[in-house]
Short mmCIF file of N, CA and C in Angstrom, two decimals:
data_model
loop_
_atom_site.label_atom_id
_atom_site.label_comp_id
_atom_site.label_asym_id
_atom_site.label_seq_id
_atom_site.Cartn_x
_atom_site.Cartn_y
_atom_site.Cartn_z
N UNK A 1 -1.26 17.08 14.13
CA UNK A 1 0.07 16.59 13.86
C UNK A 1 0.25 16.55 12.35
N UNK A 2 1.27 17.21 11.80
CA UNK A 2 1.47 17.15 10.35
C UNK A 2 2.10 15.83 9.99
N UNK A 3 2.16 15.53 8.69
CA UNK A 3 2.59 14.21 8.25
C UNK A 3 4.06 13.93 8.51
N UNK A 4 4.86 14.92 8.83
CA UNK A 4 6.28 14.69 9.08
C UNK A 4 6.60 14.57 10.57
N UNK A 5 5.65 14.88 11.44
CA UNK A 5 5.91 14.81 12.87
C UNK A 5 5.84 13.37 13.34
N UNK A 6 6.68 13.05 14.30
CA UNK A 6 6.63 11.74 14.91
C UNK A 6 5.62 11.76 16.04
N UNK A 7 5.00 10.63 16.25
CA UNK A 7 4.04 10.53 17.34
C UNK A 7 4.78 10.67 18.66
N UNK A 8 4.17 11.38 19.63
CA UNK A 8 4.83 11.54 20.91
C UNK A 8 4.93 10.22 21.66
N UNK A 9 5.90 10.12 22.54
CA UNK A 9 6.06 8.94 23.36
C UNK A 9 4.91 8.90 24.36
N UNK A 10 4.25 7.76 24.49
CA UNK A 10 3.13 7.69 25.40
C UNK A 10 3.57 7.79 26.85
N UNK A 11 2.72 8.38 27.68
CA UNK A 11 3.05 8.43 29.09
C UNK A 11 3.20 7.02 29.64
N UNK A 12 4.16 6.83 30.47
CA UNK A 12 4.35 5.53 31.10
C UNK A 12 5.29 4.62 30.34
N UNK A 13 5.58 4.92 29.08
CA UNK A 13 6.50 4.10 28.32
C UNK A 13 7.90 4.53 28.69
N UNK A 14 8.70 3.58 29.06
CA UNK A 14 10.06 3.87 29.47
C UNK A 14 10.17 4.17 30.96
N UNK A 15 9.06 4.49 31.60
CA UNK A 15 9.08 4.75 33.03
C UNK A 15 8.73 3.46 33.76
N UNK A 16 9.27 3.29 34.90
CA UNK A 16 8.99 2.10 35.67
C UNK A 16 8.05 2.44 36.81
N UNK A 17 6.87 1.88 36.76
CA UNK A 17 5.90 2.08 37.82
C UNK A 17 5.71 0.73 38.48
N UNK A 18 6.34 0.53 39.58
CA UNK A 18 6.28 -0.76 40.26
C UNK A 18 5.56 -0.60 41.58
N UNK A 19 4.88 -1.59 41.96
CA UNK A 19 4.20 -1.54 43.24
C UNK A 19 4.16 -2.91 43.87
N UNK A 20 4.79 -3.06 45.01
CA UNK A 20 4.77 -4.33 45.74
C UNK A 20 5.39 -5.47 44.97
N UNK A 21 6.39 -5.19 44.12
CA UNK A 21 7.06 -6.24 43.38
C UNK A 21 6.31 -6.70 42.13
N UNK A 22 5.11 -6.17 41.90
CA UNK A 22 4.36 -6.54 40.71
C UNK A 22 4.24 -5.35 39.78
N UNK A 23 4.14 -5.63 38.51
CA UNK A 23 4.00 -4.56 37.52
C UNK A 23 2.65 -3.88 37.72
N UNK A 24 2.66 -2.58 37.69
CA UNK A 24 1.45 -1.79 37.87
C UNK A 24 0.53 -1.96 36.66
N UNK A 25 -0.77 -2.03 36.89
CA UNK A 25 -1.76 -2.17 35.82
C UNK A 25 -1.66 -1.04 34.79
N UNK A 26 -1.42 0.17 35.26
CA UNK A 26 -1.29 1.32 34.38
C UNK A 26 -0.12 1.14 33.42
N UNK A 27 0.98 0.60 33.92
CA UNK A 27 2.16 0.40 33.08
C UNK A 27 1.87 -0.58 31.95
N UNK A 28 1.01 -1.55 32.21
CA UNK A 28 0.70 -2.54 31.19
C UNK A 28 -0.33 -2.03 30.19
N UNK A 29 -1.33 -1.28 30.64
CA UNK A 29 -2.43 -0.91 29.74
C UNK A 29 -2.22 0.39 28.99
N UNK A 30 -1.55 1.35 29.57
CA UNK A 30 -1.39 2.65 28.91
C UNK A 30 -0.65 2.55 27.57
N UNK A 31 0.48 1.85 27.50
CA UNK A 31 1.14 1.73 26.19
C UNK A 31 0.26 1.01 25.16
N UNK A 32 -0.54 0.04 25.61
CA UNK A 32 -1.42 -0.68 24.68
C UNK A 32 -2.50 0.26 24.14
N UNK A 33 -3.12 1.05 24.99
CA UNK A 33 -4.12 2.01 24.55
C UNK A 33 -3.51 3.03 23.59
N UNK A 34 -2.35 3.51 23.94
CA UNK A 34 -1.66 4.48 23.09
C UNK A 34 -1.36 3.85 21.72
N UNK A 35 -0.89 2.62 21.73
CA UNK A 35 -0.57 1.92 20.49
C UNK A 35 -1.81 1.80 19.62
N UNK A 36 -2.96 1.47 20.21
CA UNK A 36 -4.19 1.33 19.43
C UNK A 36 -4.61 2.67 18.82
N UNK A 37 -4.44 3.76 19.57
CA UNK A 37 -4.75 5.09 19.04
C UNK A 37 -3.83 5.42 17.87
N UNK A 38 -2.54 5.14 18.03
CA UNK A 38 -1.57 5.40 16.96
C UNK A 38 -1.92 4.57 15.74
N UNK A 39 -2.30 3.30 15.93
CA UNK A 39 -2.66 2.45 14.80
C UNK A 39 -3.84 3.02 14.02
N UNK A 40 -4.88 3.44 14.74
CA UNK A 40 -6.08 3.98 14.08
C UNK A 40 -5.77 5.26 13.31
N UNK A 41 -5.08 6.20 13.95
CA UNK A 41 -4.79 7.46 13.27
C UNK A 41 -3.78 7.25 12.16
N UNK A 42 -2.83 6.36 12.35
CA UNK A 42 -1.83 6.10 11.32
C UNK A 42 -2.46 5.45 10.10
N UNK A 43 -3.39 4.54 10.31
CA UNK A 43 -4.06 3.89 9.18
C UNK A 43 -4.81 4.92 8.36
N UNK A 44 -5.53 5.81 9.04
CA UNK A 44 -6.29 6.84 8.33
C UNK A 44 -5.35 7.74 7.54
N UNK A 45 -4.27 8.19 8.17
CA UNK A 45 -3.31 9.06 7.50
C UNK A 45 -2.65 8.32 6.34
N UNK A 46 -2.36 7.04 6.52
CA UNK A 46 -1.73 6.27 5.46
C UNK A 46 -2.66 6.17 4.25
N UNK A 47 -3.93 5.84 4.49
CA UNK A 47 -4.88 5.71 3.39
C UNK A 47 -5.07 7.03 2.65
N UNK A 48 -5.05 8.13 3.38
CA UNK A 48 -5.23 9.44 2.77
C UNK A 48 -3.99 9.91 2.01
N UNK A 49 -2.84 9.35 2.32
CA UNK A 49 -1.59 9.87 1.77
C UNK A 49 -0.74 8.82 1.08
N UNK A 50 -1.32 7.75 0.58
CA UNK A 50 -0.51 6.73 -0.10
C UNK A 50 -0.46 6.95 -1.61
N UNK A 51 -0.64 8.20 -2.02
CA UNK A 51 -0.68 8.51 -3.45
C UNK A 51 0.66 8.30 -4.16
N UNK A 52 1.73 8.13 -3.43
CA UNK A 52 3.05 7.97 -4.05
C UNK A 52 3.37 6.52 -4.41
N UNK A 53 2.42 5.60 -4.25
CA UNK A 53 2.69 4.18 -4.48
C UNK A 53 3.17 3.91 -5.90
N UNK A 54 2.86 4.79 -6.84
CA UNK A 54 3.23 4.54 -8.23
C UNK A 54 4.52 5.24 -8.63
N UNK A 55 5.27 5.75 -7.67
CA UNK A 55 6.59 6.31 -7.96
C UNK A 55 7.58 5.16 -8.08
N UNK A 56 8.50 5.26 -9.02
CA UNK A 56 9.42 4.16 -9.31
C UNK A 56 10.22 3.75 -8.08
N UNK A 57 10.71 4.70 -7.32
CA UNK A 57 11.57 4.36 -6.18
C UNK A 57 10.82 4.36 -4.85
N UNK A 58 9.49 4.26 -4.88
CA UNK A 58 8.69 4.30 -3.66
C UNK A 58 8.90 3.03 -2.84
N UNK A 59 9.08 3.20 -1.54
CA UNK A 59 9.27 2.05 -0.67
C UNK A 59 8.91 2.37 0.76
N UNK A 60 9.11 1.41 1.60
CA UNK A 60 8.77 1.54 3.01
C UNK A 60 9.49 2.72 3.66
N UNK A 61 10.71 2.99 3.27
CA UNK A 61 11.47 4.10 3.85
C UNK A 61 10.78 5.43 3.61
N UNK A 62 10.13 5.58 2.46
CA UNK A 62 9.39 6.81 2.15
C UNK A 62 8.23 7.00 3.12
N UNK A 63 7.54 5.92 3.43
CA UNK A 63 6.41 6.00 4.35
C UNK A 63 6.92 6.27 5.76
N UNK A 64 8.03 5.62 6.13
CA UNK A 64 8.63 5.87 7.44
C UNK A 64 8.94 7.36 7.61
N UNK A 65 9.58 7.93 6.61
CA UNK A 65 9.97 9.34 6.68
C UNK A 65 8.75 10.26 6.69
N UNK A 66 7.76 9.93 5.91
CA UNK A 66 6.59 10.80 5.81
C UNK A 66 5.77 10.82 7.10
N UNK A 67 5.62 9.66 7.72
CA UNK A 67 4.77 9.58 8.90
C UNK A 67 5.53 9.52 10.22
N UNK A 68 6.84 9.36 10.15
CA UNK A 68 7.61 9.29 11.38
C UNK A 68 7.33 8.03 12.18
N UNK A 69 6.99 6.97 11.48
CA UNK A 69 6.68 5.70 12.13
C UNK A 69 7.64 4.66 11.56
N UNK A 70 8.17 3.80 12.41
CA UNK A 70 9.13 2.80 11.93
C UNK A 70 8.44 1.78 11.01
N UNK A 71 9.23 1.18 10.13
CA UNK A 71 8.71 0.23 9.16
C UNK A 71 8.00 -0.95 9.77
N UNK A 72 8.49 -1.40 10.91
CA UNK A 72 7.87 -2.53 11.59
C UNK A 72 6.43 -2.18 11.98
N UNK A 73 6.21 -0.97 12.49
CA UNK A 73 4.87 -0.52 12.88
C UNK A 73 3.99 -0.37 11.65
N UNK A 74 4.53 0.18 10.58
CA UNK A 74 3.76 0.34 9.34
C UNK A 74 3.32 -1.03 8.83
N UNK A 75 4.23 -1.99 8.81
CA UNK A 75 3.87 -3.34 8.37
C UNK A 75 2.79 -3.93 9.26
N UNK A 76 2.89 -3.68 10.56
CA UNK A 76 1.89 -4.20 11.49
C UNK A 76 0.52 -3.57 11.24
N UNK A 77 0.49 -2.27 11.00
CA UNK A 77 -0.76 -1.57 10.71
C UNK A 77 -1.41 -2.17 9.47
N UNK A 78 -0.63 -2.30 8.42
CA UNK A 78 -1.16 -2.81 7.16
C UNK A 78 -1.59 -4.26 7.31
N UNK A 79 -0.80 -5.05 8.01
CA UNK A 79 -1.14 -6.46 8.21
C UNK A 79 -2.45 -6.60 8.99
N UNK A 80 -2.62 -5.78 10.05
CA UNK A 80 -3.83 -5.85 10.87
C UNK A 80 -5.07 -5.38 10.12
N UNK A 81 -4.93 -4.37 9.28
CA UNK A 81 -6.10 -3.79 8.64
C UNK A 81 -6.37 -4.31 7.23
N UNK A 82 -5.36 -4.81 6.56
CA UNK A 82 -5.53 -5.28 5.18
C UNK A 82 -5.19 -6.75 5.00
N UNK A 83 -4.58 -7.35 6.02
CA UNK A 83 -4.23 -8.77 5.94
C UNK A 83 -3.09 -9.07 4.99
N UNK A 84 -2.24 -8.08 4.75
CA UNK A 84 -1.10 -8.28 3.84
C UNK A 84 0.07 -7.40 4.28
N UNK A 85 1.22 -7.67 3.72
CA UNK A 85 2.40 -6.87 4.04
C UNK A 85 2.37 -5.57 3.25
N UNK A 86 3.24 -4.65 3.62
CA UNK A 86 3.36 -3.38 2.90
C UNK A 86 3.63 -3.64 1.42
N UNK A 87 4.57 -4.52 1.13
CA UNK A 87 4.92 -4.83 -0.26
C UNK A 87 3.73 -5.38 -1.03
N UNK A 88 3.00 -6.29 -0.41
CA UNK A 88 1.83 -6.86 -1.07
C UNK A 88 0.76 -5.80 -1.31
N UNK A 89 0.58 -4.90 -0.33
CA UNK A 89 -0.38 -3.81 -0.45
C UNK A 89 -0.04 -2.92 -1.65
N UNK A 90 1.23 -2.55 -1.77
CA UNK A 90 1.67 -1.69 -2.87
C UNK A 90 1.55 -2.43 -4.20
N UNK A 91 1.95 -3.70 -4.23
CA UNK A 91 1.83 -4.48 -5.46
C UNK A 91 0.37 -4.57 -5.92
N UNK A 92 -0.54 -4.76 -4.97
CA UNK A 92 -1.95 -4.85 -5.32
C UNK A 92 -2.46 -3.53 -5.92
N UNK A 93 -2.06 -2.42 -5.31
CA UNK A 93 -2.47 -1.11 -5.84
C UNK A 93 -1.89 -0.89 -7.23
N UNK A 94 -0.64 -1.26 -7.44
CA UNK A 94 -0.01 -1.10 -8.75
C UNK A 94 -0.69 -1.99 -9.80
N UNK A 95 -1.04 -3.19 -9.41
CA UNK A 95 -1.70 -4.10 -10.35
C UNK A 95 -3.08 -3.57 -10.73
N UNK A 96 -3.83 -3.07 -9.76
CA UNK A 96 -5.15 -2.48 -10.06
C UNK A 96 -5.02 -1.30 -11.01
N UNK A 97 -4.03 -0.44 -10.75
CA UNK A 97 -3.81 0.71 -11.63
C UNK A 97 -3.44 0.25 -13.03
N UNK A 98 -2.55 -0.74 -13.11
CA UNK A 98 -2.14 -1.26 -14.42
C UNK A 98 -3.34 -1.80 -15.20
N UNK A 99 -4.17 -2.58 -14.54
CA UNK A 99 -5.35 -3.13 -15.21
C UNK A 99 -6.28 -2.02 -15.70
N UNK A 100 -6.46 -1.02 -14.86
CA UNK A 100 -7.32 0.11 -15.23
C UNK A 100 -6.76 0.83 -16.45
N UNK A 101 -5.46 1.12 -16.44
CA UNK A 101 -4.84 1.83 -17.57
C UNK A 101 -4.90 0.99 -18.84
N UNK A 102 -4.68 -0.31 -18.71
CA UNK A 102 -4.72 -1.18 -19.88
C UNK A 102 -6.13 -1.30 -20.44
N UNK A 103 -7.13 -1.31 -19.57
CA UNK A 103 -8.51 -1.44 -20.01
C UNK A 103 -9.09 -0.15 -20.56
N UNK A 104 -8.72 0.99 -19.96
CA UNK A 104 -9.42 2.23 -20.25
C UNK A 104 -8.63 3.24 -21.08
N UNK A 105 -7.39 2.93 -21.40
CA UNK A 105 -6.60 3.86 -22.20
C UNK A 105 -5.92 3.10 -23.33
N UNK A 106 -5.37 3.86 -24.24
CA UNK A 106 -4.58 3.23 -25.30
C UNK A 106 -3.10 3.61 -25.15
N UNK A 107 -2.69 3.91 -23.94
CA UNK A 107 -1.30 4.27 -23.67
C UNK A 107 -0.39 3.09 -23.99
N UNK A 108 0.82 3.41 -24.40
CA UNK A 108 1.81 2.38 -24.69
C UNK A 108 2.20 1.63 -23.42
N UNK A 109 2.73 0.44 -23.59
CA UNK A 109 3.09 -0.40 -22.45
C UNK A 109 4.16 0.24 -21.57
N UNK A 110 5.13 0.89 -22.17
CA UNK A 110 6.19 1.54 -21.38
C UNK A 110 5.62 2.68 -20.54
N UNK A 111 4.68 3.42 -21.11
CA UNK A 111 4.05 4.51 -20.37
C UNK A 111 3.20 3.97 -19.21
N UNK A 112 2.48 2.88 -19.45
CA UNK A 112 1.71 2.24 -18.38
C UNK A 112 2.66 1.77 -17.28
N UNK A 113 3.75 1.16 -17.68
CA UNK A 113 4.74 0.67 -16.71
C UNK A 113 5.24 1.81 -15.82
N UNK A 114 5.61 2.92 -16.42
CA UNK A 114 6.11 4.07 -15.65
C UNK A 114 5.03 4.64 -14.74
N UNK A 115 3.82 4.75 -15.24
CA UNK A 115 2.73 5.30 -14.42
C UNK A 115 2.37 4.40 -13.24
N UNK A 116 2.71 3.13 -13.35
CA UNK A 116 2.42 2.19 -12.26
C UNK A 116 3.60 2.02 -11.31
N UNK A 117 4.70 2.71 -11.56
CA UNK A 117 5.82 2.66 -10.64
C UNK A 117 6.93 1.71 -11.01
N UNK A 118 6.99 1.31 -12.27
CA UNK A 118 8.04 0.40 -12.72
C UNK A 118 9.05 1.17 -13.55
N UNK A 119 10.32 0.88 -13.33
CA UNK A 119 11.40 1.62 -14.00
C UNK A 119 11.44 1.32 -15.49
N UNK A 120 10.97 0.14 -15.88
CA UNK A 120 11.01 -0.22 -17.30
C UNK A 120 9.93 -1.26 -17.61
N UNK A 121 9.72 -1.45 -18.90
CA UNK A 121 8.67 -2.36 -19.33
C UNK A 121 8.96 -3.81 -18.95
N UNK A 122 10.21 -4.23 -19.01
CA UNK A 122 10.55 -5.63 -18.70
C UNK A 122 10.14 -5.98 -17.27
N UNK A 123 10.46 -5.10 -16.33
CA UNK A 123 10.09 -5.34 -14.93
C UNK A 123 8.57 -5.39 -14.79
N UNK A 124 7.90 -4.46 -15.44
CA UNK A 124 6.44 -4.43 -15.42
C UNK A 124 5.86 -5.70 -16.02
N UNK A 125 6.39 -6.11 -17.16
CA UNK A 125 5.91 -7.31 -17.86
C UNK A 125 6.00 -8.53 -16.94
N UNK A 126 7.16 -8.72 -16.31
CA UNK A 126 7.37 -9.88 -15.42
C UNK A 126 6.40 -9.82 -14.23
N UNK A 127 6.26 -8.64 -13.64
CA UNK A 127 5.35 -8.46 -12.52
C UNK A 127 3.92 -8.78 -12.94
N UNK A 128 3.47 -8.21 -14.04
CA UNK A 128 2.10 -8.38 -14.50
C UNK A 128 1.81 -9.85 -14.82
N UNK A 129 2.73 -10.48 -15.51
CA UNK A 129 2.55 -11.89 -15.89
C UNK A 129 2.51 -12.78 -14.65
N UNK A 130 3.36 -12.48 -13.68
CA UNK A 130 3.40 -13.26 -12.44
C UNK A 130 2.06 -13.19 -11.71
N UNK A 131 1.45 -12.02 -11.70
CA UNK A 131 0.22 -11.82 -10.93
C UNK A 131 -1.07 -12.12 -11.69
N UNK A 132 -1.02 -12.13 -13.00
CA UNK A 132 -2.24 -12.37 -13.77
C UNK A 132 -2.18 -13.63 -14.63
N UNK A 133 -0.98 -14.11 -14.88
CA UNK A 133 -0.85 -15.28 -15.73
C UNK A 133 -0.86 -14.97 -17.22
N UNK A 134 -0.89 -13.69 -17.55
CA UNK A 134 -0.89 -13.27 -18.96
C UNK A 134 -0.06 -12.01 -19.11
N UNK A 135 0.30 -11.70 -20.33
CA UNK A 135 1.09 -10.49 -20.56
C UNK A 135 0.17 -9.27 -20.54
N UNK A 136 0.72 -8.08 -20.31
CA UNK A 136 -0.11 -6.88 -20.34
C UNK A 136 -0.83 -6.70 -21.68
N UNK A 137 -0.14 -6.97 -22.76
CA UNK A 137 -0.75 -6.81 -24.08
C UNK A 137 -1.90 -7.79 -24.29
N UNK A 138 -1.69 -9.05 -23.90
CA UNK A 138 -2.77 -10.05 -24.03
C UNK A 138 -3.95 -9.69 -23.13
N UNK A 139 -3.69 -9.15 -21.96
CA UNK A 139 -4.74 -8.70 -21.06
C UNK A 139 -5.57 -7.62 -21.74
N UNK A 140 -4.89 -6.64 -22.32
CA UNK A 140 -5.59 -5.54 -23.00
C UNK A 140 -6.42 -6.08 -24.17
N UNK A 141 -5.83 -6.94 -24.97
CA UNK A 141 -6.53 -7.49 -26.13
C UNK A 141 -7.77 -8.30 -25.70
N UNK A 142 -7.65 -9.04 -24.61
CA UNK A 142 -8.79 -9.82 -24.11
C UNK A 142 -9.91 -8.89 -23.65
N UNK A 143 -9.57 -7.81 -23.01
CA UNK A 143 -10.58 -6.86 -22.55
C UNK A 143 -11.25 -6.16 -23.73
N UNK A 144 -10.49 -5.84 -24.75
CA UNK A 144 -11.06 -5.23 -25.96
C UNK A 144 -12.04 -6.20 -26.61
N UNK A 145 -11.63 -7.47 -26.71
CA UNK A 145 -12.50 -8.50 -27.30
C UNK A 145 -13.78 -8.66 -26.48
N UNK A 146 -13.67 -8.65 -25.15
CA UNK A 146 -14.85 -8.76 -24.29
C UNK A 146 -15.80 -7.59 -24.51
N UNK A 147 -15.25 -6.39 -24.60
CA UNK A 147 -16.10 -5.21 -24.83
C UNK A 147 -16.80 -5.30 -26.18
N UNK A 148 -16.09 -5.79 -27.19
CA UNK A 148 -16.68 -5.91 -28.52
C UNK A 148 -17.83 -6.91 -28.52
N UNK A 149 -17.64 -8.02 -27.82
CA UNK A 149 -18.70 -9.04 -27.74
C UNK A 149 -19.92 -8.46 -27.03
N UNK A 150 -19.68 -7.78 -25.94
CA UNK A 150 -20.79 -7.19 -25.17
C UNK A 150 -21.53 -6.13 -26.01
N UNK A 151 -20.77 -5.29 -26.69
CA UNK A 151 -21.41 -4.24 -27.48
C UNK A 151 -22.18 -4.82 -28.67
N UNK A 152 -21.71 -5.94 -29.23
CA UNK A 152 -22.41 -6.58 -30.34
C UNK A 152 -23.69 -7.27 -29.88
N UNK A 153 -23.75 -7.66 -28.61
CA UNK A 153 -24.95 -8.30 -28.07
C UNK A 153 -26.06 -7.29 -27.80
N UNK A 154 -25.67 -6.05 -27.60
CA UNK A 154 -26.68 -5.02 -27.26
C UNK A 154 -27.24 -4.47 -28.51
#
């Protein structure tokens, strides 16, 4: 199945299989098994293809379109496997990337902001400060100071 195809409807979903006035066991278990298979394959595909998280306009709708899975299901997959919402997952990835760029490069703050998926430095600054308690520049300066102390000890 390519990344744009929608998952097929599972057998038994939408069909009514009744027997003796009680719901048939197959009707109850087949959709659940199918759902678990979709969750496992979707998680793998999502992890392999979430490279667009740092695009400025990236959002849940992009993932819905790419995988053909509704946003509610995507949120459920991420919540079950990562313990967080889609938004929190993306924010965490952006924050990790920002920290890496600030620690390992000398790129300007606006360039770091754009590479992490923020339209401008102000938005990036507010996001970074909210999640770390410090500004991006102070974070970078602290890491430089830590490296200098470590290198002077060796």
